[in-house]
mmCIF file of C-alpha atoms in Angstrom:
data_model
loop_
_atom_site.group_PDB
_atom_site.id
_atom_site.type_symbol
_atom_site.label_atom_id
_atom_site.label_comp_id
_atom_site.label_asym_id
_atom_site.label_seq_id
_atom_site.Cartn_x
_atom_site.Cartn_y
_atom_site.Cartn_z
ATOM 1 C CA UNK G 275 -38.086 -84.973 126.054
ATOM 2 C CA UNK G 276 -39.528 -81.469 126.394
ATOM 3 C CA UNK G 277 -36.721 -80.197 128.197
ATOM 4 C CA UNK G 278 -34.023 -81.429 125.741
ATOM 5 C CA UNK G 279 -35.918 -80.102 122.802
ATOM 6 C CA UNK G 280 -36.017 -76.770 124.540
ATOM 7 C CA UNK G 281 -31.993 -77.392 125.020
ATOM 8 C CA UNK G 282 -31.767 -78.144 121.185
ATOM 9 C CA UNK G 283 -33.987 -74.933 120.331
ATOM 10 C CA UNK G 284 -31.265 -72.929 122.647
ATOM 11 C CA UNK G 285 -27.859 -74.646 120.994
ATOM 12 C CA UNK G 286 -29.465 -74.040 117.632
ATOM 13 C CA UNK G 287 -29.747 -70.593 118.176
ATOM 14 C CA UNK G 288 -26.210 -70.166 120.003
ATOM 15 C CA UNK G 289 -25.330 -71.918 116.614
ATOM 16 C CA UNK G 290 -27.296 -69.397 114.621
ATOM 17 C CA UNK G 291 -25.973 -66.230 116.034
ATOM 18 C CA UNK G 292 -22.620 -67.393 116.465
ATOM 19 C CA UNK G 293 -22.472 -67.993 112.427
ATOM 20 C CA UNK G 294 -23.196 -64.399 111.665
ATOM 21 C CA UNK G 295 -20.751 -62.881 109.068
ATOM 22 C CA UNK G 296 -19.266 -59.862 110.339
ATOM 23 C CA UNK G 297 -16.129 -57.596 109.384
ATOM 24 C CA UNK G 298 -13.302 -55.849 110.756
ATOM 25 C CA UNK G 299 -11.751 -52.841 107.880
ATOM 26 C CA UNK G 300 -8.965 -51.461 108.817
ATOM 27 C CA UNK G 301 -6.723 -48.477 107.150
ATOM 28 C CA UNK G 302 -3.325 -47.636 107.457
ATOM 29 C CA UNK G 303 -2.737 -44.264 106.095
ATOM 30 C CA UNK G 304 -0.134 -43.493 103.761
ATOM 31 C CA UNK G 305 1.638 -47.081 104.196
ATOM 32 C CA UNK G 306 3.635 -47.898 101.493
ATOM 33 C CA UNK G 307 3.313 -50.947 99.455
ATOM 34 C CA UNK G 308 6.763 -51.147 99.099
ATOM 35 C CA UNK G 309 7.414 -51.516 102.635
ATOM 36 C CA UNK G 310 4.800 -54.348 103.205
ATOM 37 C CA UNK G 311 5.980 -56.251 100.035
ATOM 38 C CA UNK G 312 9.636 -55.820 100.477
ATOM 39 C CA UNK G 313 10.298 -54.537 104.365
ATOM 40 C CA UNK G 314 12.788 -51.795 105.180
ATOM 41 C CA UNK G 315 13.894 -49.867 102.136
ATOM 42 C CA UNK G 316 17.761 -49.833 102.416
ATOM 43 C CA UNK G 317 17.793 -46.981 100.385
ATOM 44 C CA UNK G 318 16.026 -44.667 102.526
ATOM 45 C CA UNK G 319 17.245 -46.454 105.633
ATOM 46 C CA UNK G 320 20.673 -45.550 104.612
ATOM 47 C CA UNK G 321 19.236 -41.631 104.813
ATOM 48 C CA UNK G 322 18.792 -41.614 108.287
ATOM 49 C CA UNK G 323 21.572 -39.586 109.455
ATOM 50 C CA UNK G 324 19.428 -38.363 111.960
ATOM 51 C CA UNK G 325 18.500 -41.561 113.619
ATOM 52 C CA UNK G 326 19.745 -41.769 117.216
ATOM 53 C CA UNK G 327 21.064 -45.367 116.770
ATOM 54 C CA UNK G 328 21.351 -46.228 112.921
ATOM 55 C CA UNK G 329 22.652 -49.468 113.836
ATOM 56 C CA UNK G 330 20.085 -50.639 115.932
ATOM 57 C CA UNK G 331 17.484 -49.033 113.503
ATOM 58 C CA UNK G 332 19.293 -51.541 111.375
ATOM 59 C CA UNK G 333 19.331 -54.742 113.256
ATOM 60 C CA UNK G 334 15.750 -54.137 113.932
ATOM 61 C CA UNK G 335 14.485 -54.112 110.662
ATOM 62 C CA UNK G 336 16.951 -54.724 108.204
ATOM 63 C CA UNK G 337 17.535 -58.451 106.631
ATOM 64 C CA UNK G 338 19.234 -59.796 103.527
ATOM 65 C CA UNK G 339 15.887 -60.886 101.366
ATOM 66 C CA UNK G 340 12.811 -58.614 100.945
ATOM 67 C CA UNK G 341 11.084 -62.095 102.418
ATOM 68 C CA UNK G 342 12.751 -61.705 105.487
ATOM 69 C CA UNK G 343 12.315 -57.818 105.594
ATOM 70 C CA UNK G 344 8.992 -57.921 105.353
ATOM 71 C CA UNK G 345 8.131 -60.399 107.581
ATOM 72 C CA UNK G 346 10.448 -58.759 110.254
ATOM 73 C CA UNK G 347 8.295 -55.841 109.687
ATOM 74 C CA UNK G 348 4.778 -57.420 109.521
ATOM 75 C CA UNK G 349 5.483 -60.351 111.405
ATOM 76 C CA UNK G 350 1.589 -61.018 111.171
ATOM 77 C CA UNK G 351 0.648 -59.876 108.587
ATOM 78 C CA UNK G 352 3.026 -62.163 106.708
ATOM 79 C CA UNK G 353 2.909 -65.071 109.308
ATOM 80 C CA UNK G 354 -0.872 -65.166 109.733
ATOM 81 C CA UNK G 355 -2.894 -63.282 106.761
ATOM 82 C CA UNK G 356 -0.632 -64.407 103.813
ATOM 83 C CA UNK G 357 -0.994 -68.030 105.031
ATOM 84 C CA UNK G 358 -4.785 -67.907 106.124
ATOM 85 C CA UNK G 359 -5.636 -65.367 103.100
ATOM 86 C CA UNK G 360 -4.316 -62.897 100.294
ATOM 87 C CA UNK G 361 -2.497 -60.272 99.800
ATOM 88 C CA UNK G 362 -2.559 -58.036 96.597
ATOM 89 C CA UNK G 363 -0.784 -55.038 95.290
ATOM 90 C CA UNK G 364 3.048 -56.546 94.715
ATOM 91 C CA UNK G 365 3.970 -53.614 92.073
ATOM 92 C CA UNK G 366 7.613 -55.170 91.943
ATOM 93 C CA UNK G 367 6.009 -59.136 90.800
ATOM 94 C CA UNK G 368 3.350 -57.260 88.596
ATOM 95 C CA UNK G 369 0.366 -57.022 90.915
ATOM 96 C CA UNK G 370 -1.192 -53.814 91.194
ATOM 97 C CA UNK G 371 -3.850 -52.361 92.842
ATOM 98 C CA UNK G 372 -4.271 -48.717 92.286
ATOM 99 C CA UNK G 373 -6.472 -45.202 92.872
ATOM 100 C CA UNK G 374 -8.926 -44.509 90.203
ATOM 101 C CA UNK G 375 -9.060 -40.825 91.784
ATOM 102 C CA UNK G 376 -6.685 -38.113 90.214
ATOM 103 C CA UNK G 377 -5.384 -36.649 93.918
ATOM 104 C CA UNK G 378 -3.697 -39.199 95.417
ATOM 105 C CA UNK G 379 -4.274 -37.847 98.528
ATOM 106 C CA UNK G 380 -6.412 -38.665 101.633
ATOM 107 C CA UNK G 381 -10.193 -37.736 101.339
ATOM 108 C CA UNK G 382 -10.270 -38.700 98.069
ATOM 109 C CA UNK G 383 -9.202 -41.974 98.629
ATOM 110 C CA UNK G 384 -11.243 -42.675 101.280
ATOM 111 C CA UNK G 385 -14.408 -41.631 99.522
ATOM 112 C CA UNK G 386 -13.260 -44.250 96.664
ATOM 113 C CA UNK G 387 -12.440 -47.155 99.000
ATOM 114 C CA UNK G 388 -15.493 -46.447 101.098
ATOM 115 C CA UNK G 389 -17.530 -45.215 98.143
ATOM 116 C CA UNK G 390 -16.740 -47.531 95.544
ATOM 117 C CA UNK G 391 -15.768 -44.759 93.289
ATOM 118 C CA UNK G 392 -13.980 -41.750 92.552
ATOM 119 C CA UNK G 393 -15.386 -38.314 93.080
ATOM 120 C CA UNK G 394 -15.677 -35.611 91.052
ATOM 121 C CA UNK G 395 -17.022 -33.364 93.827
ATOM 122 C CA UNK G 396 -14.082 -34.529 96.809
ATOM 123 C CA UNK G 397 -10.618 -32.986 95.526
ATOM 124 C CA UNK G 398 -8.935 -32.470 98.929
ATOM 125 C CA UNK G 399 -8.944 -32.408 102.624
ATOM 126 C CA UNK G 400 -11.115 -30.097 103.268
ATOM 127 C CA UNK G 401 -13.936 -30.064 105.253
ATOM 128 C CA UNK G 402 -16.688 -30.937 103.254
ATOM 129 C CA UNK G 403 -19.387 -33.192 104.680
ATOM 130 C CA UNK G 404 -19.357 -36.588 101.700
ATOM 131 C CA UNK G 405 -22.845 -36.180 99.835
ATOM 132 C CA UNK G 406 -22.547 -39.888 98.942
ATOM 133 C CA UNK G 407 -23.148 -42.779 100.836
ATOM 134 C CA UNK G 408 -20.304 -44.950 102.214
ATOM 135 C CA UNK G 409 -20.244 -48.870 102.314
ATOM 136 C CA UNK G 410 -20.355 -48.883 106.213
ATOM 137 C CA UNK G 411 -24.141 -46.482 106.108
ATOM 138 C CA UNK G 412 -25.444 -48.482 103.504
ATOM 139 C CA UNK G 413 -24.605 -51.792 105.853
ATOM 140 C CA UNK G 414 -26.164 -49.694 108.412
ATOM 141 C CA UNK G 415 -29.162 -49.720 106.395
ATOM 142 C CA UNK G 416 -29.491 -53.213 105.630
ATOM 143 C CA UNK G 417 -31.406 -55.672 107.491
ATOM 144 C CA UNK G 418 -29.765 -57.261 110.468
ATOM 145 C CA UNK G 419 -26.902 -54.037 111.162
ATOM 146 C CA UNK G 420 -29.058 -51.759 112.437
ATOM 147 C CA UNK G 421 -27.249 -50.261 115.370
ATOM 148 C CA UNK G 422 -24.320 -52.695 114.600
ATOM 149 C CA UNK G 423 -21.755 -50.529 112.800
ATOM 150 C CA UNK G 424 -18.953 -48.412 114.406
ATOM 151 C CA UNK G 425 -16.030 -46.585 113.110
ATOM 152 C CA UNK G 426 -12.873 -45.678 115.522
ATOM 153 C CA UNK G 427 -10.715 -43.220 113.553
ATOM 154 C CA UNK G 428 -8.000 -40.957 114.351
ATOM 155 C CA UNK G 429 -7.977 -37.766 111.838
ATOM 156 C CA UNK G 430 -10.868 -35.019 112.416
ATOM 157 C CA UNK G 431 -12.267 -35.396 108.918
ATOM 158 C CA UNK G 432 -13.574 -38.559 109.312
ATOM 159 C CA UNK G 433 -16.521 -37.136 110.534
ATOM 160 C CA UNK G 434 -16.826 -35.900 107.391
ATOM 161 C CA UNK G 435 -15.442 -38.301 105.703
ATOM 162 C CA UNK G 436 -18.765 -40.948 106.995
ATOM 163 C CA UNK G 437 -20.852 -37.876 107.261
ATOM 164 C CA UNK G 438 -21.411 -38.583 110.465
ATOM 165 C CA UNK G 439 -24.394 -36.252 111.093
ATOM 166 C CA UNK G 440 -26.127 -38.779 108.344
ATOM 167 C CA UNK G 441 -25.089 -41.976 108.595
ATOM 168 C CA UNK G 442 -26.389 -43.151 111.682
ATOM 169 C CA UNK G 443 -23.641 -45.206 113.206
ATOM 170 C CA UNK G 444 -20.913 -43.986 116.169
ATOM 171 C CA UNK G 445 -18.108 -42.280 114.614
ATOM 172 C CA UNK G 446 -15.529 -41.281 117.159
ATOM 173 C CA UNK G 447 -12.744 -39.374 116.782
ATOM 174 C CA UNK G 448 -11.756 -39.421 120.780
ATOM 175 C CA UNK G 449 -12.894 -35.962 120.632
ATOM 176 C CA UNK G 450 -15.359 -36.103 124.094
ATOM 177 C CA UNK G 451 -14.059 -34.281 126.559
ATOM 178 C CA UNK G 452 -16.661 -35.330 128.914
ATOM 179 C CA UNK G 453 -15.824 -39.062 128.587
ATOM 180 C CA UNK G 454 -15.389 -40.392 132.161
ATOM 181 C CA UNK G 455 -13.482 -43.268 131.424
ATOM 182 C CA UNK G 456 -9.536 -43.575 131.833
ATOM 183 C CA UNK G 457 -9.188 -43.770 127.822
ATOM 184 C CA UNK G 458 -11.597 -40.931 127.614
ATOM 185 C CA UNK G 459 -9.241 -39.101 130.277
ATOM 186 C CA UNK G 460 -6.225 -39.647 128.317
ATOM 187 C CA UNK G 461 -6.920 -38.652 124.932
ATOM 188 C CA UNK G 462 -7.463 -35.424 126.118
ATOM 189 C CA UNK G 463 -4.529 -35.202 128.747
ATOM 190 C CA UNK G 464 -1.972 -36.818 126.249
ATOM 191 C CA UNK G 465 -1.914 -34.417 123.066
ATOM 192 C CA UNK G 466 -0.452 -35.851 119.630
ATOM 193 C CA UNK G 467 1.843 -33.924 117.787
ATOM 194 C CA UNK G 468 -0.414 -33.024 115.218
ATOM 195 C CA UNK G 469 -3.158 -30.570 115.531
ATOM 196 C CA UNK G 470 -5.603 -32.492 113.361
ATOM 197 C CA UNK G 471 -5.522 -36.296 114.842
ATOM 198 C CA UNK G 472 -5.155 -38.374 117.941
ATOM 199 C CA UNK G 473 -2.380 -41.071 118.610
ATOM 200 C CA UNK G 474 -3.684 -44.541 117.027
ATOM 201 C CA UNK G 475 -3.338 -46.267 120.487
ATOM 202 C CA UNK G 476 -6.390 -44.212 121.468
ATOM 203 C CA UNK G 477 -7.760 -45.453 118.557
ATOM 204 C CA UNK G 478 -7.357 -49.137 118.692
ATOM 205 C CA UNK G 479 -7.884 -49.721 122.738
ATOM 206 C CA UNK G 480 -10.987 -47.762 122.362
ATOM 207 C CA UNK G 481 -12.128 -49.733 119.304
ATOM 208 C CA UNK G 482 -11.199 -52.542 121.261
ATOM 209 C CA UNK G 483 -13.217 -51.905 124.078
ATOM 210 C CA UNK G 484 -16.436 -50.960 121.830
ATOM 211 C CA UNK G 485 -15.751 -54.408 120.380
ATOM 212 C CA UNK G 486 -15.484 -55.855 123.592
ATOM 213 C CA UNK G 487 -18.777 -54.407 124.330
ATOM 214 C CA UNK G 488 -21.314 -54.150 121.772
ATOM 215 C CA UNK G 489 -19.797 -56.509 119.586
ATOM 216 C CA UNK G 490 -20.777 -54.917 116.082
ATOM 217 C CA UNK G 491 -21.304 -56.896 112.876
ATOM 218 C CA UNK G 492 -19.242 -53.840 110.914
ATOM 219 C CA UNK G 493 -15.885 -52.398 112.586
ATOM 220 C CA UNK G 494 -14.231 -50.072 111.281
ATOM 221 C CA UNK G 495 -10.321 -48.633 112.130
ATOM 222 C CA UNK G 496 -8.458 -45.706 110.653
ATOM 223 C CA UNK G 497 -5.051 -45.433 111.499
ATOM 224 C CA UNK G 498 -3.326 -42.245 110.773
ATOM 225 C CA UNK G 499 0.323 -41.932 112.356
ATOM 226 C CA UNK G 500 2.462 -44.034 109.701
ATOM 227 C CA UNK G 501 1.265 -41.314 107.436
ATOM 228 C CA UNK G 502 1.846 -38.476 109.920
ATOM 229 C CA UNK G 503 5.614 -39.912 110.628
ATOM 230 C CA UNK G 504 5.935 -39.845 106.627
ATOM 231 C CA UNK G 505 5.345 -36.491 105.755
ATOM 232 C CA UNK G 506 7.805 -35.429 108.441
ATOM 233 C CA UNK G 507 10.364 -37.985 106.925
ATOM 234 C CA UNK G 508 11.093 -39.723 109.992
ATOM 235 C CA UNK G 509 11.538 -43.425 108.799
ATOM 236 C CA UNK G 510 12.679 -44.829 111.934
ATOM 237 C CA UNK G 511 8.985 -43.688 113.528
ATOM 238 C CA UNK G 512 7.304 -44.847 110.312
ATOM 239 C CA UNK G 513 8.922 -48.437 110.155
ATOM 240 C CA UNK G 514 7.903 -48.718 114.145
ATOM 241 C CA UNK G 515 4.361 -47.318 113.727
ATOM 242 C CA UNK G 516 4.490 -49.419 111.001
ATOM 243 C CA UNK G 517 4.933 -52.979 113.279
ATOM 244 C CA UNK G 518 2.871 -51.832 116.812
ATOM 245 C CA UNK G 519 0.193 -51.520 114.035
ATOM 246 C CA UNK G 520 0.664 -54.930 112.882
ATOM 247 C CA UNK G 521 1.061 -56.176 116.495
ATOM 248 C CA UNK G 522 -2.301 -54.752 117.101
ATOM 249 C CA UNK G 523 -3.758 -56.599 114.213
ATOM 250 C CA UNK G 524 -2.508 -59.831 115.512
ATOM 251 C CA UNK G 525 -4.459 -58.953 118.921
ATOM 252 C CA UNK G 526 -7.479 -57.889 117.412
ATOM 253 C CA UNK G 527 -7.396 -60.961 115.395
ATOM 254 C CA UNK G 528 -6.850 -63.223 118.397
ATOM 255 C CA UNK G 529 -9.747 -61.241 120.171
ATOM 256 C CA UNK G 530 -12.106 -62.008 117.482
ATOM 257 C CA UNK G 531 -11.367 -65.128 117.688
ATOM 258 C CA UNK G 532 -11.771 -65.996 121.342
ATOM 259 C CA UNK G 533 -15.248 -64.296 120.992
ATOM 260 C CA UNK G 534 -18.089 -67.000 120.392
ATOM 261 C CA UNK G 535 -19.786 -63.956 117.826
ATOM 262 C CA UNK G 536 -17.112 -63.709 115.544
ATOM 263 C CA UNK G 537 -14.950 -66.911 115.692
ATOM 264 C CA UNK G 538 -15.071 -68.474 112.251
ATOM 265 C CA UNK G 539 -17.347 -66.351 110.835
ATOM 266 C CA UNK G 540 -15.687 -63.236 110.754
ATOM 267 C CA UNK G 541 -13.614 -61.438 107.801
ATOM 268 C CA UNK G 542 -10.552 -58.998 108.195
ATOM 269 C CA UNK G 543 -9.368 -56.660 105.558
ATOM 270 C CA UNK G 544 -6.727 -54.292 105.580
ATOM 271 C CA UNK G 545 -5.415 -51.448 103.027
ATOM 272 C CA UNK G 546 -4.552 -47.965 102.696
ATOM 273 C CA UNK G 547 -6.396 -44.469 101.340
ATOM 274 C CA UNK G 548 -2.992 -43.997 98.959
ATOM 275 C CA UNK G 549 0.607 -44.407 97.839
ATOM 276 C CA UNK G 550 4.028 -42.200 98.610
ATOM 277 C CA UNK G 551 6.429 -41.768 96.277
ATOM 278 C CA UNK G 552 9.001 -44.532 94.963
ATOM 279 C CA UNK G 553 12.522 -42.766 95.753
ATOM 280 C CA UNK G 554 14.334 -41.507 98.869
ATOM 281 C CA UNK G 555 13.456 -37.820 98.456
ATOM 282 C CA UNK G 556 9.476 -38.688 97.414
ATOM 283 C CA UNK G 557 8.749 -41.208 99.978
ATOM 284 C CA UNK G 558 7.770 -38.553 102.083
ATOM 285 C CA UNK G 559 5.172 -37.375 99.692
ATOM 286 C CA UNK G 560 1.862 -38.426 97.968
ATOM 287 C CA UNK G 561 -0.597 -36.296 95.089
ATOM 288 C CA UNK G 562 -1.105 -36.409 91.563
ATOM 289 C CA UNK G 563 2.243 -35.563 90.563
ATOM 290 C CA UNK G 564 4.847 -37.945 93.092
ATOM 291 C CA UNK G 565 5.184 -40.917 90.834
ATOM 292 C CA UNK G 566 3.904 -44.131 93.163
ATOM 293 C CA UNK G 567 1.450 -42.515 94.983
ATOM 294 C CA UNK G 568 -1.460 -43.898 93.150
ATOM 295 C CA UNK G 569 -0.317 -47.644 93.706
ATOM 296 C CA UNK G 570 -2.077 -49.126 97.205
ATOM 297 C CA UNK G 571 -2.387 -52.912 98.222
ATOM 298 C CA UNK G 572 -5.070 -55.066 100.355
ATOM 299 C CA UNK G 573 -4.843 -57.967 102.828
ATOM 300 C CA UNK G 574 -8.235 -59.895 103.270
ATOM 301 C CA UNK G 575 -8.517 -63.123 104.945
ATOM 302 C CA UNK G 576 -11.985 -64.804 106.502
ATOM 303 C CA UNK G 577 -14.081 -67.694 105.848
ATOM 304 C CA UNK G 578 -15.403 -66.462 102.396
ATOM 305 C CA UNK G 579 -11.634 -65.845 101.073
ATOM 306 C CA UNK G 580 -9.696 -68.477 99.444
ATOM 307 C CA UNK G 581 -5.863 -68.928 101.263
ATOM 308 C CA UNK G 582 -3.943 -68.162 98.142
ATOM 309 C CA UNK G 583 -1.304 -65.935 99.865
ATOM 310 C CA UNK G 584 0.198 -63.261 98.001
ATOM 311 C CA UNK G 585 -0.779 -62.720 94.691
ATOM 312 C CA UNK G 586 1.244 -62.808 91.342
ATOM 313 C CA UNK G 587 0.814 -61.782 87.786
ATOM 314 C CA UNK G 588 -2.968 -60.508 86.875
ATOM 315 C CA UNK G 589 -5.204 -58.076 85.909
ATOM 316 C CA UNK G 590 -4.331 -54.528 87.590
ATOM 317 C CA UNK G 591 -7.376 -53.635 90.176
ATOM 318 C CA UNK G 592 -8.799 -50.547 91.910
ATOM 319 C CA UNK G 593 -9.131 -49.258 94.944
ATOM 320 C CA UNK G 594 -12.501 -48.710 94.134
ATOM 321 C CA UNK G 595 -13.456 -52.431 94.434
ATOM 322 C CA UNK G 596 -12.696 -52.295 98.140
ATOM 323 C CA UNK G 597 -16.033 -51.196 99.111
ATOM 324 C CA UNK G 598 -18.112 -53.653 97.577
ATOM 325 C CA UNK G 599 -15.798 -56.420 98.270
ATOM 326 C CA UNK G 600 -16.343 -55.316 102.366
ATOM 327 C CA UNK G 601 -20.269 -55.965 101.720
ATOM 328 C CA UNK G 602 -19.307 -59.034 100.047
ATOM 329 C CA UNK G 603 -17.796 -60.524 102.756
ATOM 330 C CA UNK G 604 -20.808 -59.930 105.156
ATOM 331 C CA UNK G 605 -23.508 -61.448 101.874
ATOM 332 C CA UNK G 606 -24.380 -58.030 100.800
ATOM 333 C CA UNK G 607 -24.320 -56.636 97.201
ATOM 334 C CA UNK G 608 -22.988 -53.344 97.411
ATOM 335 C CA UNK G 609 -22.478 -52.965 93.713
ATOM 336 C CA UNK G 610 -25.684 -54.036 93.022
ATOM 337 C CA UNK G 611 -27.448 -51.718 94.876
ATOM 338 C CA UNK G 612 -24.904 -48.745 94.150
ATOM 339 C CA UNK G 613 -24.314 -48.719 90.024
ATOM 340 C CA UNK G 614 -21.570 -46.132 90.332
ATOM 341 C CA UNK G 615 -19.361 -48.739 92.995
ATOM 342 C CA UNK G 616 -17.040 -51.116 91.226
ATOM 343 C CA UNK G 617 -17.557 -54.559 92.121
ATOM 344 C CA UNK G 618 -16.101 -56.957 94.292
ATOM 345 C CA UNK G 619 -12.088 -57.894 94.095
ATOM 346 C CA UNK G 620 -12.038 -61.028 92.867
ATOM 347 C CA UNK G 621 -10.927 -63.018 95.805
ATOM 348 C CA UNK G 622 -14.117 -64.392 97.204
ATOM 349 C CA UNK G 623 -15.436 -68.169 97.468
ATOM 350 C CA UNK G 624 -18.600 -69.659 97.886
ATOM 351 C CA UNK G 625 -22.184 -67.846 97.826
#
């Protein structure tokens, strides 16, 4: 009898630790809601003169409905998160999600979706170290994530973005040269194109492996090239960056899943700092004064979110929300404890 109470006392706390909530944010910089509502825009498409193979460009992303687009595009986003949870920010079916900050441009966004609210203080990319306190320190804070918050990024500023010299919690940027490992190796032996951030598949399979790992409570990805293959107007490398992203959300997904910690009890939301702008010429661009670039859009799915798919008609939100609706999901009050943060999007069930 002793020895199968001690087994009970065991299971129950298997049980116990398995039920923890925990969260996975991820951004995608710069991604268009027009692209994950309606797939490949033909009319930008059609500007690819450059393209090495406009007709396979073509067969590979280009359908006859926006349904199909899209879900050739985001294959699971569309086939897994719109059936399993919701999707908001549809401008074209009148649901909108927009940016509360005047910039429309990357630090400022992230301090509101992190932040719960636009800065007065953060009006560009520079590097300024945030003075407030993001959603993920604050969770760091809290009872029970001590030591069990990461972020895995892929633009230097993030560092300043999370203040990382305050917050407490690993912020990498894949900027150790004296990591030993064979990711560690590569980052450094395989430059990006850009002088200011790292491919994204450094990003993710370290991320991955940290996950692997430690298995934190509060995970955080920022993905940066879909943005970076924006501004230089190459669609074709936007549209793929675009799916391999999505294709590593369905294998994140099915990791968290296979992992005893976070099966069942574990929330995934996805979004983006800002907009671009609505035309062939714009799409390339986002600030205050590109038309579009203040519309963004969120994908959330986990136990606490109803399965209501992609959402119609209703009242516009904010970006601003995001924060507190990422403590949400993990039974935190954000808002309450932060009286500048917005609260919660309205997309949550059960205490």
């Amino acid at each position: 009898m002793k020895a199968a109470a001690a087994l009970l006392v065991v299971l129950s706390a298997g049980c116990a630790a398995a039920a923890r909530p925990s969260v996975v944010l991820v951004t995608l910089d710069g991604t268009r809601w027009q692209e994950v509502f309606g797939g490949a825009d033909g009319w930008i498409l059609e500007g690819q003169k450059d393209s090495k193979d406009l007709r396979a460009l073509k067969k590979d992303f280009w359908r006859d409905s926006a349904e199909e687009r899209r879900s050739a595009l985001m294959p699971f986003l569309w086939g897994t998160m719109a059936l399993q949870g919701q999707l908001l920010g549809n401008v074209a079916i009148g649901n909108q999600v927009f940016v509360t900050n005047r910039y429309k441009i990357s630090y400022p966004g992230y301090h509101e979706l992190l932040c719960g609210f636009a800065s007065e203080t953060i009006s560009s990319n520079s590097h300024v170290p945030n003075p407030d306190v993001s959603v993920l320190e604050w969770l760091h804070g809290r009872p029970g994530f001590g030591g069990s918050v990461a972020a895995y990024c892929s633009w230097d500023l993030f560092p300043d973005i999370l203040n990382r010299e305050r917050c407490g919690f690993p912020v990498d940027i894949g900027e150790s040269k004296s990591d030993p490992s064979l990711l560690g190796r590569l980052v450094v032996d395989v430059p990006s194109p850009w002088h200011d951030s790292i491919y994204d598949a450094f990003v993710f399979h370290g991320a991955m492996q940290y996950l692997r790992e430690k298995k934190p409570r509060v995970l955080y990805l920022a993905f940066g090239e879909i943005d970076e293959w924006a501004h230089s107007g190459d669609y074709e490398r936007y549209l793929k960056s675009i799916r391999r992203t999505d294709g590593w959300l369905r294998e994140l997904w099915e990791t968290l899943q296979s992992m005893p910690e976070y099966a069942g009890s574990t929330s995934l939301i996805v979004t983006c700092d800002h907009g671009r702008g609505d035309n062939p010429v714009e799409w390339r661009s986002h600030n205050a004064k590109v038309n579009g670039a203040g519309y963004v859009w969120v994908a959330v799915m986990g136990p606490r979110v109803a399965p209501l798919g992609e959402a119609l008609e209703g009242e516009p939100l904010m970006q601003s929300q995001i924060a507190a609706t990422v403590a949400a999901l993990v039974g935190e009050d954000f808002a309450g404890a932060n009286p500048q943060a917005a609260p919660p999007l309205p997309i949550l069930i059960g205490p």
